[in-house]
Coordinates of C-alpha atoms (C1' of nucleotides) and ligand atoms in Angstrom, one line a residue:
Chain A
M1 CA -14.1 -20.4 66.7
K2 CA -12.8 -20.4 63.2
N3 CA -13.0 -18.5 60.0
K4 CA -15.1 -15.6 61.3
A5 CA -14.0 -13.1 58.7
P6 CA -16.8 -11.2 57.0
R7 CA -17.4 -12.3 53.5
K8 CA -18.6 -10.1 50.7
K9 CA -20.8 -11.4 48.0
R10 CA -19.1 -13.8 45.6
A11 CA -18.3 -13.1 42.0
A12 CA -16.5 -9.9 42.9
V13 CA -15.3 -9.9 39.3
P14 CA -18.2 -10.7 37.1
A15 CA -17.0 -13.2 34.6
E16 CA -18.1 -11.1 31.7
A17 CA -16.1 -8.1 32.8
V18 CA -12.9 -10.0 32.6
A19 CA -13.7 -12.5 29.8
G20 CA -13.7 -10.7 26.4
A21 CA -16.5 -13.2 25.6
E22 CA -16.8 -11.9 22.1
Q23 CA -17.0 -15.2 20.2
S24 CA -15.9 -18.8 20.6
A25 CA -12.5 -20.3 21.5
P26 CA -10.9 -20.5 25.0
D27 CA -11.1 -16.7 24.8
L28 CA -9.2 -15.5 27.8
G29 CA -9.9 -12.0 28.7
A30 CA -7.7 -9.2 27.5
E31 CA -5.9 -9.2 30.9
A32 CA -5.3 -12.9 30.7
H33 CA -4.2 -12.7 27.1
R34 CA -1.6 -10.1 28.0
F35 CA -0.1 -12.4 30.6
S36 CA -0.2 -15.5 28.4
Q37 CA 1.8 -13.7 25.7
T38 CA 4.4 -12.7 28.3
R39 CA 4.6 -16.3 29.5
S40 CA 5.2 -17.7 26.1
A41 CA 7.9 -15.0 25.5
R42 CA 9.5 -16.1 28.7
S43 CA 9.7 -19.7 27.7
A44 CA 11.5 -18.7 24.5
E45 CA 13.9 -16.4 26.3
I46 CA 16.5 -19.1 27.0
L47 CA 16.4 -20.6 23.5
E48 CA 17.0 -17.1 22.1
D49 CA 19.9 -16.4 24.3
Y50 CA 21.5 -19.7 23.5
T51 CA 21.2 -19.5 19.7
E52 CA 22.5 -15.9 19.8
L53 CA 25.4 -16.9 21.9
I54 CA 26.2 -19.9 19.8
A55 CA 26.2 -17.7 16.7
D56 CA 28.6 -15.2 18.4
L57 CA 31.0 -17.9 19.5
M58 CA 31.1 -19.5 16.1
E59 CA 31.8 -16.2 14.5
E60 CA 34.5 -15.3 17.0
H61 CA 36.2 -18.6 17.4
G62 CA 34.9 -20.8 14.7
E63 CA 33.2 -23.2 17.1
A64 CA 30.8 -23.2 20.1
R65 CA 31.9 -25.5 22.9
I66 CA 29.7 -26.4 25.8
T67 CA 32.2 -25.1 28.3
D68 CA 32.4 -21.7 26.6
I69 CA 28.7 -21.5 26.4
A70 CA 28.4 -22.3 30.1
R71 CA 31.1 -19.8 31.0
C72 CA 29.6 -17.0 29.0
L73 CA 26.2 -17.6 30.5
G74 CA 27.5 -18.0 34.0
V75 CA 26.0 -21.4 34.5
T76 CA 27.6 -24.8 35.1
H77 CA 28.3 -27.1 32.2
P78 CA 25.6 -29.6 32.9
T79 CA 23.1 -26.8 32.8
A80 CA 24.4 -25.7 29.4
A81 CA 24.5 -29.3 28.2
K82 CA 20.9 -29.8 29.2
A83 CA 19.8 -26.7 27.4
V84 CA 21.7 -27.7 24.3
A85 CA 19.8 -31.0 24.5
R86 CA 16.6 -29.1 24.4
L87 CA 17.8 -26.9 21.5
K88 CA 18.6 -30.1 19.7
R89 CA 15.2 -31.6 20.4
E90 CA 13.6 -28.4 19.0
G91 CA 15.7 -28.6 15.8
L92 CA 17.7 -25.5 16.5
V93 CA 21.2 -27.1 16.8
T94 CA 23.0 -30.3 16.1
S95 CA 25.8 -31.8 18.0
R96 CA 27.7 -35.1 18.5
P97 CA 29.3 -36.4 21.7
Y98 CA 32.5 -34.5 22.6
R99 CA 32.2 -32.3 19.5
G100 CA 30.9 -28.7 19.5
V101 CA 27.4 -27.4 18.9
F102 CA 26.2 -26.2 15.5
L103 CA 23.2 -24.2 14.5
T104 CA 20.7 -25.6 12.1
E105 CA 19.2 -23.4 9.5
A106 CA 16.3 -22.7 11.9
G107 CA 18.7 -22.0 14.7
A108 CA 20.8 -19.7 12.6
A109 CA 17.6 -17.9 11.5
M110 CA 16.6 -17.4 15.1
A111 CA 20.0 -16.2 16.1
E112 CA 20.0 -13.7 13.3
R113 CA 16.6 -12.3 14.4
V114 CA 17.7 -12.2 18.0
R115 CA 20.9 -10.4 17.2
V116 CA 19.2 -7.7 15.3
R117 CA 16.7 -7.2 18.1
H118 CA 19.5 -7.2 20.6
R119 CA 21.4 -4.5 18.7
I120 CA 18.4 -2.3 18.2
V121 CA 17.4 -2.5 21.8
I122 CA 20.9 -1.6 23.0
E123 CA 21.3 1.2 20.6
F124 CA 17.9 2.5 21.6
L125 CA 18.6 2.5 25.3
K126 CA 21.9 4.3 24.8
A127 CA 20.1 6.8 22.5
I128 CA 17.7 7.8 25.3
G129 CA 20.5 8.3 27.7
V130 CA 21.1 5.0 29.5
P131 CA 24.7 4.4 30.3
A132 CA 26.3 1.6 28.1
E133 CA 26.9 -0.9 30.9
I134 CA 23.4 -0.6 32.2
A135 CA 22.0 -0.7 28.7
A136 CA 23.8 -4.0 28.1
V137 CA 22.2 -5.6 31.2
D138 CA 18.7 -4.3 30.6
A139 CA 18.7 -5.1 26.9
E140 CA 19.6 -8.7 27.8
G141 CA 16.1 -9.0 29.4
I142 CA 14.1 -6.5 27.4
E143 CA 15.1 -7.9 24.0
H144 CA 12.8 -11.0 24.6
Y145 CA 9.7 -8.9 25.2
V146 CA 9.6 -6.3 22.4
S147 CA 7.1 -6.9 19.7
D148 CA 7.8 -6.0 16.1
A149 CA 5.8 -2.8 16.5
T150 CA 7.9 -1.7 19.5
L151 CA 11.1 -2.8 17.8
A152 CA 10.2 -0.6 14.8
A153 CA 9.5 2.3 17.1
F154 CA 12.9 1.8 18.8
S155 CA 14.6 1.6 15.5
D156 CA 12.8 4.7 14.1
F157 CA 13.8 6.6 17.2
V158 CA 17.5 5.7 16.9
R159 CA 17.5 6.7 13.3
S160 CA 15.8 10.1 13.8
A161 CA 17.9 11.0 16.9
P162 CA 21.5 10.3 15.9
E163 CA 23.2 12.5 18.5
V164 CA 22.0 14.1 21.7
Chain B
M1 CA 34.6 -45.2 12.5
K2 CA 33.5 -42.7 15.0
N3 CA 34.1 -39.1 15.9
K4 CA 36.3 -38.1 13.0
A5 CA 35.5 -34.4 13.1
P6 CA 38.5 -32.1 13.1
R7 CA 39.2 -30.5 16.4
K8 CA 40.8 -27.1 16.8
K9 CA 43.0 -26.3 19.7
R10 CA 41.3 -26.1 23.1
A11 CA 40.7 -23.0 25.1
A12 CA 39.1 -21.3 22.2
V13 CA 38.0 -18.7 24.7
P14 CA 41.0 -18.0 27.0
A15 CA 39.6 -17.8 30.5
E16 CA 41.1 -14.4 31.1
A17 CA 39.4 -12.9 28.1
V18 CA 36.0 -13.8 29.4
A19 CA 36.6 -13.5 33.2
G20 CA 36.9 -9.9 34.3
A21 CA 39.5 -11.3 36.6
E22 CA 40.1 -8.0 38.2
Q23 CA 40.1 -9.0 41.9
S24 CA 38.7 -11.8 44.1
A25 CA 35.2 -13.2 44.5
P26 CA 33.4 -15.6 42.1
D27 CA 33.9 -12.8 39.6
L28 CA 32.0 -14.0 36.6
G29 CA 32.9 -12.2 33.5
A30 CA 31.0 -9.2 32.3
E31 CA 29.1 -11.4 29.9
A32 CA 28.1 -13.9 32.6
H33 CA 27.2 -11.1 35.0
R34 CA 24.8 -9.7 32.5
F35 CA 23.0 -13.0 32.2
S36 CA 23.0 -13.5 35.9
Q37 CA 21.3 -10.3 36.5
T38 CA 18.6 -11.1 33.9
R39 CA 18.1 -14.5 35.5
S40 CA 17.4 -13.0 38.9
A41 CA 15.0 -10.5 37.4
R42 CA 13.2 -13.4 35.8
S43 CA 12.8 -15.2 39.0
A44 CA 11.2 -12.1 40.5
E45 CA 8.9 -11.6 37.6
I46 CA 6.0 -13.7 38.9
L47 CA 6.2 -12.3 42.4
E48 CA 5.9 -8.8 41.0
D49 CA 3.0 -9.6 38.8
Y50 CA 1.1 -11.2 41.6
T51 CA 1.6 -8.5 44.1
E52 CA 0.6 -5.9 41.5
L53 CA -2.5 -7.8 40.6
I54 CA -3.5 -8.4 44.2
A55 CA -3.2 -4.7 44.8
D56 CA -5.3 -3.9 41.8
L57 CA -8.0 -6.4 42.8
M58 CA -8.1 -5.1 46.4
E59 CA -8.5 -1.6 45.1
E60 CA -11.2 -2.4 42.6
H61 CA -13.2 -5.0 44.6
G62 CA -12.0 -4.7 48.2
E63 CA -10.6 -8.2 48.1
A64 CA -8.3 -10.5 46.1
R65 CA -9.7 -14.0 45.6
I66 CA -7.7 -16.9 44.3
T67 CA -10.2 -17.5 41.5
D68 CA -10.0 -13.9 40.4
I69 CA -6.3 -13.9 40.5
A70 CA -6.2 -17.0 38.4
R71 CA -8.7 -15.7 35.9
C72 CA -6.9 -12.5 35.4
L73 CA -3.6 -14.2 34.9
G74 CA -5.0 -16.9 32.6
V75 CA -3.9 -19.8 34.8
T76 CA -5.8 -22.5 36.7
H77 CA -6.6 -22.0 40.3
P78 CA -4.1 -24.5 41.7
T79 CA -1.4 -22.6 39.9
A80 CA -2.5 -19.4 41.5
A81 CA -2.8 -21.1 44.9
K82 CA 0.7 -22.4 44.6
A83 CA 2.1 -19.0 43.7
V84 CA 0.2 -17.5 46.6
A85 CA 1.8 -20.1 48.9
R86 CA 5.2 -18.9 47.7
L87 CA 4.3 -15.3 48.2
K88 CA 3.3 -16.2 51.7
R89 CA 6.5 -18.0 52.3
E90 CA 8.4 -14.9 51.2
G91 CA 6.4 -12.7 53.5
L92 CA 4.6 -10.8 50.8
V93 CA 1.0 -11.8 51.5
T94 CA -1.1 -13.4 54.2
S95 CA -4.1 -15.6 53.8
R96 CA -6.2 -18.1 55.7
P97 CA -8.1 -21.1 54.3
Y98 CA -11.1 -20.1 52.2
R99 CA -10.5 -16.4 52.8
G100 CA -8.9 -14.0 50.4
V101 CA -5.3 -12.9 50.0
F102 CA -3.9 -9.8 51.7
L103 CA -0.6 -7.9 51.0
T104 CA 1.8 -7.5 53.9
E105 CA 3.7 -4.2 54.2
A106 CA 6.5 -5.7 52.2
G107 CA 4.0 -6.9 49.6
A108 CA 2.2 -3.6 49.4
A109 CA 5.6 -1.9 49.0
M110 CA 6.5 -4.2 46.2
A111 CA 3.2 -3.7 44.5
E112 CA 3.5 0.0 44.6
R113 CA 7.0 0.0 43.1
V114 CA 5.8 -2.4 40.4
R115 CA 2.7 -0.3 39.6
V116 CA 4.8 2.8 39.2
R117 CA 7.2 1.0 36.9
H118 CA 4.3 -0.5 34.9
R119 CA 2.7 2.8 34.4
I120 CA 5.9 4.5 33.3
V121 CA 6.8 1.8 30.8
I122 CA 3.4 1.8 29.3
E123 CA 3.3 5.6 29.0
F124 CA 6.7 5.6 27.5
L125 CA 5.9 3.0 24.9
K126 CA 2.8 4.9 23.8
A127 CA 4.9 8.1 23.8
I128 CA 7.3 6.6 21.2
G129 CA 4.4 5.6 19.0
V130 CA 3.5 2.0 20.0
P131 CA -0.2 1.3 19.8
A132 CA -1.9 1.1 23.2
E133 CA -2.8 -2.6 23.0
I134 CA 0.6 -3.7 21.9
A135 CA 2.2 -1.4 24.5
A136 CA 0.1 -3.1 27.2
V137 CA 1.4 -6.6 26.2
D138 CA 5.0 -5.5 25.8
A139 CA 5.0 -3.6 29.0
E140 CA 3.9 -6.6 30.9
G141 CA 7.2 -8.3 30.1
I142 CA 9.5 -5.3 29.8
E143 CA 8.6 -3.8 33.2
H144 CA 10.5 -6.5 35.0
Y145 CA 13.8 -5.8 33.3
V146 CA 14.2 -2.0 33.4
S147 CA 16.8 -0.8 35.8
D148 CA 16.3 2.4 37.8
A149 CA 18.5 4.2 35.3
T150 CA 16.4 3.1 32.3
L151 CA 13.2 3.8 34.1
A152 CA 14.4 7.3 34.8
A153 CA 15.3 7.8 31.2
F154 CA 11.8 6.6 30.2
S155 CA 10.2 8.9 32.6
D156 CA 12.3 11.9 31.5
F157 CA 11.3 11.2 27.9
V158 CA 7.6 11.0 28.7
R159 CA 7.8 14.3 30.5
S160 CA 9.8 16.1 27.9
A161 CA 7.7 14.9 25.0
P162 CA 4.1 15.3 26.0
E163 CA 2.5 15.3 22.6
V164 CA 3.8 14.1 19.2
Chain C
dA1 C1' -33.0 -25.5 56.3
dC2 C1' -30.7 -27.5 52.5
dA3 C1' -29.0 -28.6 48.1
dA4 C1' -26.6 -27.1 44.1
dA5 C1' -23.0 -24.4 42.6
dG6 C1' -19.0 -22.1 43.1
dA7 C1' -14.5 -21.4 45.5
dT8 C1' -10.8 -23.4 47.6
dG9 C1' -7.7 -26.9 48.9
dT10 C1' -4.8 -31.2 48.0
dA11 C1' -2.4 -34.6 45.6
dG12 C1' 0.2 -35.8 42.0
dC13 C1' 2.1 -35.4 37.3
dC14 C1' 5.2 -32.9 33.9
dT15 C1' 8.9 -29.7 32.1
dT16 C1' 12.4 -26.5 32.7
dG17 C1' 16.4 -24.7 34.5
dG18 C1' 19.5 -24.6 38.2
dC19 C1' 23.0 -27.5 41.0
dT20 C1' 26.7 -31.3 42.6
dT21 C1' 29.2 -35.4 41.9
dC22 C1' 31.3 -38.8 39.5
dA23 C1' 32.7 -41.3 35.1
dT24 C1' 34.6 -41.0 30.6
dT25 C1' 36.8 -39.0 26.6
dT26 C1' 40.0 -36.0 24.2
dC27 C1' 43.9 -33.2 23.8
dA28 C1' 48.3 -31.1 24.5
dC29 C1' 52.6 -31.7 26.0
dT30 C1' 56.6 -34.0 27.4
Chain D
dA1 C1' 53.8 -43.0 23.0
dG2 C1' 51.9 -41.9 27.4
dT3 C1' 49.9 -39.2 30.7
dG4 C1' 47.6 -35.5 33.2
dA5 C1' 44.4 -31.9 32.7
dA6 C1' 40.5 -30.2 30.6
dA7 C1' 36.1 -31.0 28.4
dT8 C1' 32.2 -33.7 28.1
dG9 C1' 28.7 -36.8 29.6
dA10 C1' 25.5 -39.0 32.9
dA11 C1' 22.9 -39.5 37.1
dG12 C1' 20.2 -37.5 40.4
dC13 C1' 18.7 -33.7 43.5
dC14 C1' 15.8 -29.4 44.0
dA15 C1' 12.4 -25.5 43.2
dA16 C1' 9.3 -23.2 40.3
dG17 C1' 5.5 -23.0 37.5
dG18 C1' 2.2 -25.3 34.6
dC19 C1' -1.6 -28.8 34.5
dT20 C1' -5.7 -32.4 35.8
dA21 C1' -8.6 -34.8 38.9
dC22 C1' -10.8 -35.1 42.9
dA23 C1' -12.1 -33.6 47.9
dT24 C1' -14.0 -30.2 50.9
dC25 C1' -15.8 -25.9 52.4
dT26 C1' -19.0 -21.7 51.7
dT27 C1' -22.5 -19.1 49.7
dT28 C1' -26.5 -18.4 47.5
dG29 C1' -31.2 -19.3 46.7
dT30 C1' -35.2 -21.7 47.0
Ligands
LIG1 MN1 18.7 -12.1 26.5
LIG2 MN1 20.8 -11.1 23.7
LIG3 MN1 4.5 -8.2 34.2
LIG4 MN1 2.5 -5.4 35.5

DNA sequence: ACAAAGATGTAGCCTTGGCTTCATTTCACT
DNA sequence: AGTGAAATGAAGCCAAGGCTACATCTTTGT
């Protein structure tokens, strides 16, 4: 006796229902497309946090050291070092052995974009009544998943509702 | 000639400045704590999406098949199968070879929480003026990073601002 | 009944992001 | 100038989440 469970007809989800199937291309369905977008945002998340943090450290202390980066992020130094190696490979930072980490133009540009986003998200959360400490935590995650349209909506809201 | 770069004093970031250092415990600084929280949210992200999707498929078609899950998420079936194995390990679903996937009580509970959050985030984004399709994409990522406090703020906002 | 097609499983590869442990380099201070 | 502590690097482990390729089971239809 094995596998006696009743089995409905196959193709419970007709391919066409889920696949937008409008034209050519790999054409994932709308559903799948949504998740794909989120996945790619997720893979950029760490790069964004690092560039932002490096910019902050440079501004505050004139340099960004692996140890400081690691401490700020709450990870061990080898983890930070490995991430920096990836940033380097992707052309976002430069570094030489035993010296600090420096943003390239591309890295600085990313940092600036991320900082703006971060600020807007935090201000927005506070504006709708989220306590500052909680807003700080939530913004750290949310910031990587807001599209330009959503960011604009956030920013408009903050401007139009100065006080509560 | 090597490593001639000027080097500032060490301890650019005095440990106390970054470590909350109020009491005992591993006591990461506030900064580090923020990122830790986000990291743990990130690791739950996939579990949440799977349980939610499984619940949706069961509701719509009476069953959740690996293939359908994979297609909806836009991943290959081995990827979905591996994720289901993890869900199983974590006690969120059950499954038998060549049969579908079923939520356990814990899984169903998670799915329900996630669905509520998803709905609120989407309604909220639309309420502040984000176009529906964009809101759908952004919500897919944001939903995993909203605390209860933020969710409450979102929900309050939607209730108090029915039309625009 | 059976064969083709579709669904599922299995194995194995890659990258990322964590970690520990140990070696090496630099720096600050005596 | 010398030395000990701190910072950095390097090696290697693990889990997660992607993938491809191939094997096996189930269903559907003839
Ligand atoms: Mn962040
Ligand atoms: Mn940030
Ligand atoms: Mn999601
Ligand atoms: Mn969702």
